[in-house]
Structure formats: C-alpha cells, structure tokens
CSV table of C-alpha atoms and ligand atoms in Angstrom, one decimal:
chain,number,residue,atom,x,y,z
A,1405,UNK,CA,32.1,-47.9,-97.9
A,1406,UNK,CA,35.5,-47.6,-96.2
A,1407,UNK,CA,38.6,-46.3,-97.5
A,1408,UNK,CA,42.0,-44.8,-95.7
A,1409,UNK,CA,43.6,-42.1,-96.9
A,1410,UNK,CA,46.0,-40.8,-93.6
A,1411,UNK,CA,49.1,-38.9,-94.7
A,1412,UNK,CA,47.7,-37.0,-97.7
A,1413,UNK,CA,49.9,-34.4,-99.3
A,1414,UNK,CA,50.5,-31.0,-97.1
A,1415,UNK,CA,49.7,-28.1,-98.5
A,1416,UNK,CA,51.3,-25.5,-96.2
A,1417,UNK,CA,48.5,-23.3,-96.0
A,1418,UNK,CA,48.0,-22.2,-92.6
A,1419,UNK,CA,44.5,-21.5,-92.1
A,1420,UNK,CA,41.9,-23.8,-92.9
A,1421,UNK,CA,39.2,-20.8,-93.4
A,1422,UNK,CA,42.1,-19.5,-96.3
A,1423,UNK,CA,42.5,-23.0,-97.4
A,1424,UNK,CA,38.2,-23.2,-97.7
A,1425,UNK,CA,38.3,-20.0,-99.7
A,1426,UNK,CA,40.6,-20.7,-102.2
A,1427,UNK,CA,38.9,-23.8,-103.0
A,1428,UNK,CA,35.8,-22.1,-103.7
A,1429,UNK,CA,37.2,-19.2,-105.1
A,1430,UNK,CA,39.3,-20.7,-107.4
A,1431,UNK,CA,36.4,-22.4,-109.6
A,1432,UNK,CA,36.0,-20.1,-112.8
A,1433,UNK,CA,35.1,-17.0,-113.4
A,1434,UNK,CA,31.8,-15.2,-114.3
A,1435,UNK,CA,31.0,-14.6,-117.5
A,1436,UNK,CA,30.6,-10.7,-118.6
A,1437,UNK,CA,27.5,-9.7,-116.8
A,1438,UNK,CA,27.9,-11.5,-114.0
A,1439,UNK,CA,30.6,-10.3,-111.0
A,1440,UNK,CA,32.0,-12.1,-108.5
A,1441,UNK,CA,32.3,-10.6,-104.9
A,1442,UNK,CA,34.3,-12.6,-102.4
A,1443,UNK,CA,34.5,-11.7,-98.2
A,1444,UNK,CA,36.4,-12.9,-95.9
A,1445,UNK,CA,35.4,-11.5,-92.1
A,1446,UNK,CA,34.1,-12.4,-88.8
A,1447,UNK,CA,30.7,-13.1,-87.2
A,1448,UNK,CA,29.4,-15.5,-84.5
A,1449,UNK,CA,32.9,-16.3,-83.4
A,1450,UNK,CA,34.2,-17.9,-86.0
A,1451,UNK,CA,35.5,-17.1,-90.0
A,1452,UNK,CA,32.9,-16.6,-92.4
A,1453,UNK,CA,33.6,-16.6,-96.6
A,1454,UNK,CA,31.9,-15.6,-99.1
A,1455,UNK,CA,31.9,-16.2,-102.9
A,1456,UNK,CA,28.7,-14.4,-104.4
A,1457,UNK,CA,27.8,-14.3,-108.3
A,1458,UNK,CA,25.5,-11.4,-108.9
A,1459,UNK,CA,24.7,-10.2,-112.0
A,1460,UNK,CA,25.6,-6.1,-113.1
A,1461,UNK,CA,23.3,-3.4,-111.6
A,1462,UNK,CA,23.5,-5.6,-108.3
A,1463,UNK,CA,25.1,-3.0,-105.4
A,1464,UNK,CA,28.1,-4.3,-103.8
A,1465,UNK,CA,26.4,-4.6,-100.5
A,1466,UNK,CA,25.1,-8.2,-101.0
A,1467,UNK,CA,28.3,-9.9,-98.8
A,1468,UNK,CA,28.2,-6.9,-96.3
A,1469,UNK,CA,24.1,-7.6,-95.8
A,1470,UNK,CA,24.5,-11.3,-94.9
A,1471,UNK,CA,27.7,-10.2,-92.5
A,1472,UNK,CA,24.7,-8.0,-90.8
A,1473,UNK,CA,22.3,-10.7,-91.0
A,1474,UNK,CA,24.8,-12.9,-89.2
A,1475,UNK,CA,26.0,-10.3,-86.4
A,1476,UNK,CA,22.0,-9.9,-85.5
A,1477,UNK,CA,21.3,-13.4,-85.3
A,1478,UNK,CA,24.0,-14.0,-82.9
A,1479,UNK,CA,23.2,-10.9,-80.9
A,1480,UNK,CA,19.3,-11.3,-81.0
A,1481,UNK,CA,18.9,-14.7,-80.9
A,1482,UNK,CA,21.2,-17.1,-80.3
A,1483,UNK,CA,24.4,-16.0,-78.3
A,1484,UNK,CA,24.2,-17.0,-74.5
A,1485,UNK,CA,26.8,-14.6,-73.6
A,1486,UNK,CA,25.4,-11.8,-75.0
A,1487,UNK,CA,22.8,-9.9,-73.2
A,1488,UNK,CA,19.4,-9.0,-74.8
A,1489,UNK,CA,19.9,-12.0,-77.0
A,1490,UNK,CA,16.6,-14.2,-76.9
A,1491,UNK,CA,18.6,-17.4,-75.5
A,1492,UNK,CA,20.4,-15.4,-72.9
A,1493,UNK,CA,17.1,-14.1,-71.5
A,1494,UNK,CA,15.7,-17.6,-72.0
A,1495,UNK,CA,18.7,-18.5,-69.4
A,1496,UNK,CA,18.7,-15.8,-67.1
A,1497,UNK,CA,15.1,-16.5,-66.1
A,1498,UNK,CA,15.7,-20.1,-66.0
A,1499,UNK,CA,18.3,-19.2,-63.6
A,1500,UNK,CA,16.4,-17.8,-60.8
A,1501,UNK,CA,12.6,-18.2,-60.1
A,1502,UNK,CA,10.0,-21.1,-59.8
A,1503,UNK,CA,11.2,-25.0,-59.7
A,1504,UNK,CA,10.1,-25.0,-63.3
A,1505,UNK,CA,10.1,-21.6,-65.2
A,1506,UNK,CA,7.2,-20.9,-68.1
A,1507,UNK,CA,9.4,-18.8,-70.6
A,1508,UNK,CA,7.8,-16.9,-73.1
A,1509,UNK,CA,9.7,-17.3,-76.7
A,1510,UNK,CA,8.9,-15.8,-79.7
A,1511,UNK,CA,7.5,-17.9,-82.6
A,1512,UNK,CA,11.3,-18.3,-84.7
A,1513,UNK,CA,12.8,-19.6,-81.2
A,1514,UNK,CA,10.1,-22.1,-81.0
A,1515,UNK,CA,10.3,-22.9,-84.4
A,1516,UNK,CA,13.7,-23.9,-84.4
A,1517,UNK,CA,13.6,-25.5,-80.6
A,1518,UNK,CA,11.0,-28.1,-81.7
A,1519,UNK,CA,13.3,-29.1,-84.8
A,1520,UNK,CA,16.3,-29.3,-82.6
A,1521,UNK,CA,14.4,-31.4,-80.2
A,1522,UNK,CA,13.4,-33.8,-82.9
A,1523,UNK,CA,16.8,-34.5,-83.2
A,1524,UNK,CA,17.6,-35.2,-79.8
A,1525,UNK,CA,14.6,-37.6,-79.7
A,1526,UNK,CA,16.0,-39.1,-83.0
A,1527,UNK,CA,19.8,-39.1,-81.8
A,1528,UNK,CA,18.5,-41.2,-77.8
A,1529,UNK,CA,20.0,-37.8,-76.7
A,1530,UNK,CA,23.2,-37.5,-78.7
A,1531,UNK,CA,22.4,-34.0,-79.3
A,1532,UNK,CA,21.0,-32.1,-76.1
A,1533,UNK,CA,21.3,-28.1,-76.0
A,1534,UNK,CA,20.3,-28.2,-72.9
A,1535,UNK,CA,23.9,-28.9,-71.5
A,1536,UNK,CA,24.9,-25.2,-71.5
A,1537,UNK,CA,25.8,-25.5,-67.7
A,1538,UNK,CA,28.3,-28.1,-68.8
A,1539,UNK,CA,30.0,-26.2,-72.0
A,1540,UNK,CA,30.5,-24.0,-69.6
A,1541,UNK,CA,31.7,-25.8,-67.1
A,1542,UNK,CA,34.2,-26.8,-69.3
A,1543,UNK,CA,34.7,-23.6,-71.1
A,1544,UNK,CA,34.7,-24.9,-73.9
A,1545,UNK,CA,34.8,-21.2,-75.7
A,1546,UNK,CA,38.2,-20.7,-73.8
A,1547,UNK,CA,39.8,-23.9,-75.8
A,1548,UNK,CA,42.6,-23.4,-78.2
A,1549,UNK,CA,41.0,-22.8,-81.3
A,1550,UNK,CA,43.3,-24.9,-84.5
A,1551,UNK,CA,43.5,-23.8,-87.6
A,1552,UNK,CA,39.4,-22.6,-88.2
A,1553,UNK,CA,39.2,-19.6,-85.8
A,1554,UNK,CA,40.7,-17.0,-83.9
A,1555,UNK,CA,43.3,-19.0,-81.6
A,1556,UNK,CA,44.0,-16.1,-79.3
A,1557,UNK,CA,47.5,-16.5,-78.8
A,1558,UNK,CA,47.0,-19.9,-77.8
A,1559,UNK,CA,48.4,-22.9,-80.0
A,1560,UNK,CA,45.9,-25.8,-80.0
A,1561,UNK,CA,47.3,-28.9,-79.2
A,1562,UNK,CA,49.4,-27.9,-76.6
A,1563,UNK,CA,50.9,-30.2,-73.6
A,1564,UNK,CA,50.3,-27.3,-71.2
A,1565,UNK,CA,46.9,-27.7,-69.7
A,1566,UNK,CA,44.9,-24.6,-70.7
A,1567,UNK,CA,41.9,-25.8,-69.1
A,1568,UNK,CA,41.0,-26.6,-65.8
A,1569,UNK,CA,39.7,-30.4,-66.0
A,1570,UNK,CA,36.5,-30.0,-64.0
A,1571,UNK,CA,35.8,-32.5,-61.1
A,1572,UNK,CA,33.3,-35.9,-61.4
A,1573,UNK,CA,31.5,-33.7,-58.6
A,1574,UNK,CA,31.5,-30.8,-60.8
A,1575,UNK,CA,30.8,-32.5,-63.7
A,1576,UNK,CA,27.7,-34.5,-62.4
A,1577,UNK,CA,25.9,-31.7,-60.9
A,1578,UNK,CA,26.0,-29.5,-64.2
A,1579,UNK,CA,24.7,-32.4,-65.8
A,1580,UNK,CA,21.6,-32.3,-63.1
A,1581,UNK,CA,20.5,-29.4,-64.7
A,1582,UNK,CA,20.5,-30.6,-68.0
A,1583,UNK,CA,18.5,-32.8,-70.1
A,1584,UNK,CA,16.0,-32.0,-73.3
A,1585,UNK,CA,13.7,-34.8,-72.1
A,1586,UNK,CA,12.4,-32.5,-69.0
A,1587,UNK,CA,11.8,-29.5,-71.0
A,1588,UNK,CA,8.3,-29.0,-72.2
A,1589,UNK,CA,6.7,-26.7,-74.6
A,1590,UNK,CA,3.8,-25.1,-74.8
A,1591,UNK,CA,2.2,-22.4,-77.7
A,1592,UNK,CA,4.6,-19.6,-77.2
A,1593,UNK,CA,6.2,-21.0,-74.4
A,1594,UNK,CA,9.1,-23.7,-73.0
A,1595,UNK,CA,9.1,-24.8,-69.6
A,1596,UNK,CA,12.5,-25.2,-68.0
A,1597,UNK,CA,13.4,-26.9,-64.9
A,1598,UNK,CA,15.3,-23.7,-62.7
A,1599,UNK,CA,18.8,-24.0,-63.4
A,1600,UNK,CA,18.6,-25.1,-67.1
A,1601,UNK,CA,20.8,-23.4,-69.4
A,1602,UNK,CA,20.6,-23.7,-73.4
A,1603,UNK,CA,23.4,-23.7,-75.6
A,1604,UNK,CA,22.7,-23.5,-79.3
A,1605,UNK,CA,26.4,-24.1,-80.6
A,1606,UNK,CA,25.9,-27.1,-81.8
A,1607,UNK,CA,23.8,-25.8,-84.6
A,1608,UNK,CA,24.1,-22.1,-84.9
A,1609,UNK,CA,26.0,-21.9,-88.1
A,1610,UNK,CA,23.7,-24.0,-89.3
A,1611,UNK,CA,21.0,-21.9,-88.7
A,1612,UNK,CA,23.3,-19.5,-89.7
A,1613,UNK,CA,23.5,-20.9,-93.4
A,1614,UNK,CA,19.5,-21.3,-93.1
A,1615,UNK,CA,19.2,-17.5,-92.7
A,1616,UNK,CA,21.5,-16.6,-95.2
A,1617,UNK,CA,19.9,-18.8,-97.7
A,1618,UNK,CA,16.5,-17.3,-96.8
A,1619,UNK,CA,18.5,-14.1,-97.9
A,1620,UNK,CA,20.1,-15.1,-101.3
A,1621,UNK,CA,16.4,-16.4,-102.5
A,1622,UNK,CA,15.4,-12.8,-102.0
A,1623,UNK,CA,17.8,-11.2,-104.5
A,1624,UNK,CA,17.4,-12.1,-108.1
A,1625,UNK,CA,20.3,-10.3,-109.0
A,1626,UNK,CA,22.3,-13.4,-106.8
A,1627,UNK,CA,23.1,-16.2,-109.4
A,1628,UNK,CA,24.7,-18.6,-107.4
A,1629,UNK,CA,27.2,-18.3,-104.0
A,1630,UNK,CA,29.1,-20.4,-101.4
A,1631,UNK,CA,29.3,-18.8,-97.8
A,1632,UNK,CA,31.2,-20.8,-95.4
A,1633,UNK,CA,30.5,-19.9,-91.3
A,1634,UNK,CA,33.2,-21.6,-90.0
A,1635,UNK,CA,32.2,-25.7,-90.2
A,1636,UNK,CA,29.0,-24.9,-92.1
A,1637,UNK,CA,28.7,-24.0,-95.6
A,1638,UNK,CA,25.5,-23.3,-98.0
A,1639,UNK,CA,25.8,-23.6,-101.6
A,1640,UNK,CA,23.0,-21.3,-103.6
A,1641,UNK,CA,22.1,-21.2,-107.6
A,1642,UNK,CA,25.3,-22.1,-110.0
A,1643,UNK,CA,28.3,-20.6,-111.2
A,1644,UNK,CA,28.5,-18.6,-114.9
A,1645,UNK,CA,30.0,-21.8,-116.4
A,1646,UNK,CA,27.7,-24.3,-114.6
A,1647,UNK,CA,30.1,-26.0,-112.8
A,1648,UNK,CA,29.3,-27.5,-109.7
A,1649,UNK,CA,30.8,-26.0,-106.1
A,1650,UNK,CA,33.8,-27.4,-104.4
A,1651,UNK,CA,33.5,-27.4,-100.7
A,1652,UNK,CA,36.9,-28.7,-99.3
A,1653,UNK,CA,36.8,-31.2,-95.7
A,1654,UNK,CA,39.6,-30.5,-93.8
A,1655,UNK,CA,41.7,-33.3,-92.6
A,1656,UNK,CA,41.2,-33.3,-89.2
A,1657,UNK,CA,45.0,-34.7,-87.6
A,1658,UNK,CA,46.9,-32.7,-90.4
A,1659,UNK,CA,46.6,-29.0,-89.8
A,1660,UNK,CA,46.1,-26.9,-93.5
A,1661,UNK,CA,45.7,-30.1,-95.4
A,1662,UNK,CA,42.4,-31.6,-96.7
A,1663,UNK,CA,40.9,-35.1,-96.8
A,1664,UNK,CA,38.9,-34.4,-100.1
A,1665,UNK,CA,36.7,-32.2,-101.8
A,1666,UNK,CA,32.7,-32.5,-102.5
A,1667,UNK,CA,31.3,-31.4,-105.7
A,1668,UNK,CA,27.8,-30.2,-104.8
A,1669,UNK,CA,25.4,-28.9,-107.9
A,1670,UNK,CA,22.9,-26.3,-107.0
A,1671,UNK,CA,21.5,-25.8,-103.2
A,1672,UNK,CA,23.3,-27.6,-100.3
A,1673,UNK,CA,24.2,-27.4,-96.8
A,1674,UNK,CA,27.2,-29.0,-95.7
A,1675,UNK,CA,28.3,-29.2,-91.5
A,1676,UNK,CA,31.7,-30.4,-90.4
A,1677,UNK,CA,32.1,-31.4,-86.9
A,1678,UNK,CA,35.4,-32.6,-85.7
A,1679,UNK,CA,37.6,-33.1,-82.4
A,1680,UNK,CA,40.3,-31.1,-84.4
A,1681,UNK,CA,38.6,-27.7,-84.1
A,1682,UNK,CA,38.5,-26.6,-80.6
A,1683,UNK,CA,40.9,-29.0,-78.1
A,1684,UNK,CA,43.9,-28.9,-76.1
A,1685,UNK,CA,46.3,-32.3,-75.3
A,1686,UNK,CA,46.2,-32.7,-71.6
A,1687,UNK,CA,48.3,-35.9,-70.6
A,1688,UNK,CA,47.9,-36.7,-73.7
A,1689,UNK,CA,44.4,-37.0,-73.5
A,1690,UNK,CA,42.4,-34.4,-76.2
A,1691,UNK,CA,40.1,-33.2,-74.4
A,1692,UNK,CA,37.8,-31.0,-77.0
A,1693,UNK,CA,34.4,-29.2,-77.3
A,1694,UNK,CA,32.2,-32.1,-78.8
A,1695,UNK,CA,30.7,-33.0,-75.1
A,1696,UNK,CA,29.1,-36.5,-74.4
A,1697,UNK,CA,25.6,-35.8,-72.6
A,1698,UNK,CA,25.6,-39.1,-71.3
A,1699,UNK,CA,29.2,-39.0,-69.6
A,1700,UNK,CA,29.6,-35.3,-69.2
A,1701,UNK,CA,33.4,-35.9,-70.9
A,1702,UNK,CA,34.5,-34.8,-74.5
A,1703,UNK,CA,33.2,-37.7,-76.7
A,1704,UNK,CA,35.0,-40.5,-77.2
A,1705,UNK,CA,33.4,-42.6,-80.2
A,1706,UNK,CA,36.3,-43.1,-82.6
A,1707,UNK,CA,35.9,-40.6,-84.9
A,1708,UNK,CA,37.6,-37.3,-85.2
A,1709,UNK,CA,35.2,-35.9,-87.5
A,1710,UNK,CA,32.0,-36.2,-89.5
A,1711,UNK,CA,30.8,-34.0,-92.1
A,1712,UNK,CA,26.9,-34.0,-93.0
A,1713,UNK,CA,25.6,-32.5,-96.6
A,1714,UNK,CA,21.6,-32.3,-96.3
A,1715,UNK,CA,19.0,-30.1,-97.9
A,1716,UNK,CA,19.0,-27.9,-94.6
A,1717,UNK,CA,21.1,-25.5,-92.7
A,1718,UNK,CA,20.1,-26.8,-89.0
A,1719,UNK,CA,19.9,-29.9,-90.0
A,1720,UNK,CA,23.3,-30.3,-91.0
A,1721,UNK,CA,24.5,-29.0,-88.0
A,1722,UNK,CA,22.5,-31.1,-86.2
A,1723,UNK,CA,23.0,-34.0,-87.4
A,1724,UNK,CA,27.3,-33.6,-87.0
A,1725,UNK,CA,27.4,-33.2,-83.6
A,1726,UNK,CA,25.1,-35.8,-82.7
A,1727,UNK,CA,26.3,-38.1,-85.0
A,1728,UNK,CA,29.9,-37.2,-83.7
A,1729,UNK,CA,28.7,-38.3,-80.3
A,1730,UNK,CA,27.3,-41.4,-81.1
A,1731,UNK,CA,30.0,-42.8,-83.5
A,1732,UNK,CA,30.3,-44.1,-87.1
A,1733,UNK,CA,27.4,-46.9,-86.6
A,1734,UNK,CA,24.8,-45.4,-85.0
A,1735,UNK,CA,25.3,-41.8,-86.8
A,1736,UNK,CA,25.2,-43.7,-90.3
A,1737,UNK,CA,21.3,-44.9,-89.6
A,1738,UNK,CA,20.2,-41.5,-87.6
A,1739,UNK,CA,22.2,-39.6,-91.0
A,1740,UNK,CA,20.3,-41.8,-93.4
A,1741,UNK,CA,16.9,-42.4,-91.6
A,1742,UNK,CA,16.6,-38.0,-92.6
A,1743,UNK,CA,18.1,-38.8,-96.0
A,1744,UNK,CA,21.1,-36.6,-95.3
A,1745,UNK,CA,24.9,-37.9,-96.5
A,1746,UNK,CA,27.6,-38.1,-94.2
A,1747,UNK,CA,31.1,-38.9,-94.1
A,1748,UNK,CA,33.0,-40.2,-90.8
A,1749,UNK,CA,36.8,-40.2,-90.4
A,1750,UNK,CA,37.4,-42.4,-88.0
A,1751,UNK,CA,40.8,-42.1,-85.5
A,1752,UNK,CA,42.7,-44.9,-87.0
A,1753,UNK,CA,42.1,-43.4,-90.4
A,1754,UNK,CA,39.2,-45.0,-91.8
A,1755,UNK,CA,36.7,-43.4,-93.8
A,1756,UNK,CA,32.7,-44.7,-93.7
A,1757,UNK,CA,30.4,-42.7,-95.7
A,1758,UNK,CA,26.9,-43.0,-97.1
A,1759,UNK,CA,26.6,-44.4,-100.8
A,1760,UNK,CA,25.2,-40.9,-101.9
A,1761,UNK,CA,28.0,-39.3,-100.4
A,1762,UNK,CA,30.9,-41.8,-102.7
A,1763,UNK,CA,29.4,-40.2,-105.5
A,1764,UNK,CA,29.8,-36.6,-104.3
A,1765,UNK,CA,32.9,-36.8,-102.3
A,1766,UNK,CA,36.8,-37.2,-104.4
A,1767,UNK,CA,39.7,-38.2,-101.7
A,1768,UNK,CA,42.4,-35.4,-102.4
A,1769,UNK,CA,42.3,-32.6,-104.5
B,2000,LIG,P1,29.5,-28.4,-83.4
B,2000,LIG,O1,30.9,-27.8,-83.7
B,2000,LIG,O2,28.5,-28.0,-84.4
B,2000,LIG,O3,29.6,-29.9,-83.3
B,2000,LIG,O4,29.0,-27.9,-82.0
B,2000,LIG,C1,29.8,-27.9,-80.9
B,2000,LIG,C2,29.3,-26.9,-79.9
B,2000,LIG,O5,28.0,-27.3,-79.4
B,2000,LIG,C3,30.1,-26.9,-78.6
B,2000,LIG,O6,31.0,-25.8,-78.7
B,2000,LIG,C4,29.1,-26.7,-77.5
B,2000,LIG,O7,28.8,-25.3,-77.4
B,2000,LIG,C5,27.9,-27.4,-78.0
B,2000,LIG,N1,27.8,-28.8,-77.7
B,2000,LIG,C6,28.8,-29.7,-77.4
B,2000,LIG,N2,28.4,-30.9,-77.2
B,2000,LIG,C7,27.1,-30.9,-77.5
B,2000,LIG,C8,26.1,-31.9,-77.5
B,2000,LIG,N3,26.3,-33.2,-77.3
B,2000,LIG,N4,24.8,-31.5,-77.8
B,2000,LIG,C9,24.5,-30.2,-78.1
B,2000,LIG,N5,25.4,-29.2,-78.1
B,2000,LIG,C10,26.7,-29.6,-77.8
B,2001,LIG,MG1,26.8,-29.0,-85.2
C-alpha cells in the first residue's frame, strides 16, 4: 500500500518522548480499583515512559523496578562503554590477544547473539553488530540528538559540522575488523577475530522491552501498561475500559509532529528506526547513526524511517535497522518472511507498509 501524507498538522510539542506520552497517557482512565502510575525518566541513554495499570494493594514501586531493571541491563550486559558490562569485556579481550579470541559468555549473551545473528544471515548482512569499531569511528553517540533524547546543547540538524567525517582510509580499515560472518560460536563461547568490537545498539531497547515484559508477566497486580525506551515500545495486558493502546510514529522531517498513530490490542512490540533521531547536516549531506555495513557510510536507501510492530522485543529492533539499511523492497519480504508488520516512510514522502499493518496503523491523529 502507498499513501503520502508530508505536511501534516504541527503540533508544537517539543519533545517527541512528551509527545509519545501524552498519547499513551491520554487513553482513559482506570476504573476504581485499578491505578494508573505514569514515569517519565532516563536509562540506557535515551527517554523511557511509562503508563502502568495496577490494581489497589499493588506498591508504587512497579515503574521504579523496571527503571532498575533497565539501568542493570545496560550496565551488566549490554553497554560497550561501560566497564564490567558483559559486551565491554567481550571487547576488551577481543582487543588484545590471539588472532582469534575464544570468549567465554554467559548463557543470556549467547542466547540473544545467536538470535541477532539470525538476523544478519536473514537481512545478507543488513544488520551486523559486529561494526562497533565503525560506530565509533564515527561517533555516532556524539551526534546531535533531535527531538527523542538528551541533545546536549547541540541542535540536530545543524550546518556546522559536529563530526569529524572520517577518511575512506579510516573508514575501510574499521570495517576490516568487522563482519558477523567470521565470528563463530561455540557452547558458552564466541570466537572473535582480534580486533572485533560488538555494538548492540541496534537492538538494545528492544531487548530492553523483552526484559521488561519478562517483568510485567511476573506481577499479577499489572493489568495492562505501555513503556516506551526511546524508539521501542511494549504494550502488556489492556486498559480498565478495554480499549486498545495508542503508540504514536513520529514524523520523521517535522520535528514534534506525528505521521499517525497504531492501535495495538493486548501484547506488542513496536521499534522505530529513523535518520531523524541522531544526525547532523554536513554540506547538506545528513549524515546519521543508521550505518551501511556494506559501504561503511550512513545508509542511504530512501527511507527516513521504518517502524516494525512484531510479537518480540529484539525482534523489532532488529528488524528496523536492518530493514532501514536495506530499503523499502527488500525490508518489506525480510519484515514479512518473520510475520512482523512494518511501515516505511520513504524520503519523497511515500508511505509502504504491510497489509497487517493498514489495519493497525490511522495517518494523523
Ligand atoms: P537503531 O536506532 O535501533 O536502528 O540502532 C542504531 C544503532 O545501532 C546505532 O546507534 C549504532 O550503535 C548501531 N548500528 C548502526 N548501524 C548498524 C547496523 N547496520 N547494524 C547493527 N548495528 C548498527
Ligand atoms: Mg534497531
């Protein structure tokens, strides 16, 4: 399906976490026994909102517990800058040692590698967190941040260049080092080439939204909730008056507006990836933090964003970047050949999405 909807209404609202929150927290109100706690904070580098319905008796510490959950994963697991995280220690004895390092990981990391390397294998490569030499090449953590994120006294989109373009030298030797197809696994370990570094942005908050799920199932007294980690968002259980979430998609060329809303009944994850949220204008060039594994450059692929709405946190998360990287065509079959929706906005406007997706997914408000 195609449709174009450029130039929708502004909204003035200046953040797009704020905007994402009011659009979930705005949908009715408990009934008596029921509360609803709301959070806005924090955690893995980005904004994370919550919208929790837990029946009476509950404590109030259900939105503080996931914030926890959420500072520990990045700290334990996933975070490459943080020491004593389990993918920093991954790196730093990739970094020195044998031609090809055997790594010890523990079972969860080698859970979640093999499911991420299904999805490079699926996507010819489109995904590949093995390019963390590269991300940081480009510093990609050091671009403006828009409207989603802490922009650090930097305004995204500027025609000052805040980054240092790296070299073709630069670029190609970074890429050297990179590459899922030369990493092997073994029970309880991964063999990386020396130099390899991993870089799990791509599908942190999706993992994120995985673990916090994990979490709700736990507590009865949860009857529904919407938690939004920056671009990735899971829906739990229902609201009081049964109607279904509303998970806003941020337009991604018209900073506080929104390209549409999905309605999403019951358990969902939903991943957003977009040229929009970290970037800076360089010669008029956008040069952003989606990177291309197979040119080392930002990708280029038309689109300026695709959102993905499957049954699984990683997935999700997955499935956005790579499908980001490999454009409208050839994300639409790797989206469908897992069953997952998606929705691509391409750069002259032009919507595509999946037929499950028309019936989920209303243009404006
Ligand atoms: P996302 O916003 O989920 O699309 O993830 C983007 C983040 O993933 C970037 O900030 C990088 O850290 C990392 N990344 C960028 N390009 C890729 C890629 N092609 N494959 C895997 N990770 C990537
Ligand atoms: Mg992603």
């Amino acid at each position: 399906m195609k449709q174009n909807i450029w130039g929708r209404k502004e909204l003035g609202i200046p953040m797009a976490a704020v905007l994402l929150g009011l659009a979930l927290l705005l949908a009715g109100c408990g009934a008596a026994p029921i509360q609803r706690q709301t959070c806005v904070d924090t955690a893995m580098g980005t904004i994370v909102t919550q919208t929790l319905y837990v029946r009476q008796g509950g404590g109030p510490s259900e939105s503080a517990t996931i914030m926890q959950l959420l500072t520990e994963l990045e700290q334990q697991e996933l975070s490459w800058r943080i020491e004593g995280s389990e993918v920093a220690r991954i790196n730093a004895q990739s970094a020195e040692g044998e031609e090809e390092n055997t790594i010890p990981v523990s079972s969860s990391m080698q859970e979640l590698l093999g499911r991420i390397w299904q999805v490079s294998a699926d996507s010819g490569g489109a995904l590949d967190v093995t390019l963390g030499r590269l991300s940081r090449l480009w510093n990609l953590d050091e671009l403006a941040v828009s409207a989603d994120g802490d922009a650090g006294g930097i305004s995204a989109g500027s025609d000052v260049p805040l980054i240092q373009i790296p070299t073709l030298e630069q670029i190609q030797s970074a890429l050297e080092d990179s590459g899922y197809g030369r990493v092997r696994f073994s029970q309880g370990e991964v063999l990386l080439p020396r130099g390899m570094q991993l870089d799990l942005g791509a599908v942190g908050k999706g993992i994120a939204c995985d673990r916090i799920s994990a979490y709700l199932h736990s507590q009865s007294q949860v009857t529904g909730a919407v938690v939004a980690v920056g671009g990735s968002v899971v829906t739990y259980g229902q609201k009081p008056d049964g109607s279904p979430w509303s998970v806003a998609i941020m337009h991604p060329r018209e900073e506080g507006s929104y390209l549409g809303i999905l309605s999403l009944a019951g358990e969902h994850y939903v991943s957003t990836s977009g040229d929009y949220e970290r970037y800076v204008m360089v010669d008029g060039v956008r040069y952003h933090h989606i990177l291309d594994p197979f040119t080392g450059y930002p990708a280029h692929s038309g689109l300026c964003s695709v959102t993905i709405v499957s049954d699984n946190g990683l997935l999700a998360d997955a499935l956005s970047t790579a499908c980001f990287v490999l454009g409208s065509e050839q994300g639409l079959a790797l989206a469908e050949s897992y069953g997952a929706e998606a929705l691509f906005v391409e750069e002259d406007g032009a919507l595509y999405m999946t037929e499950g997706m028309e019936e989920i997914f209303s243009a404006g408000r």
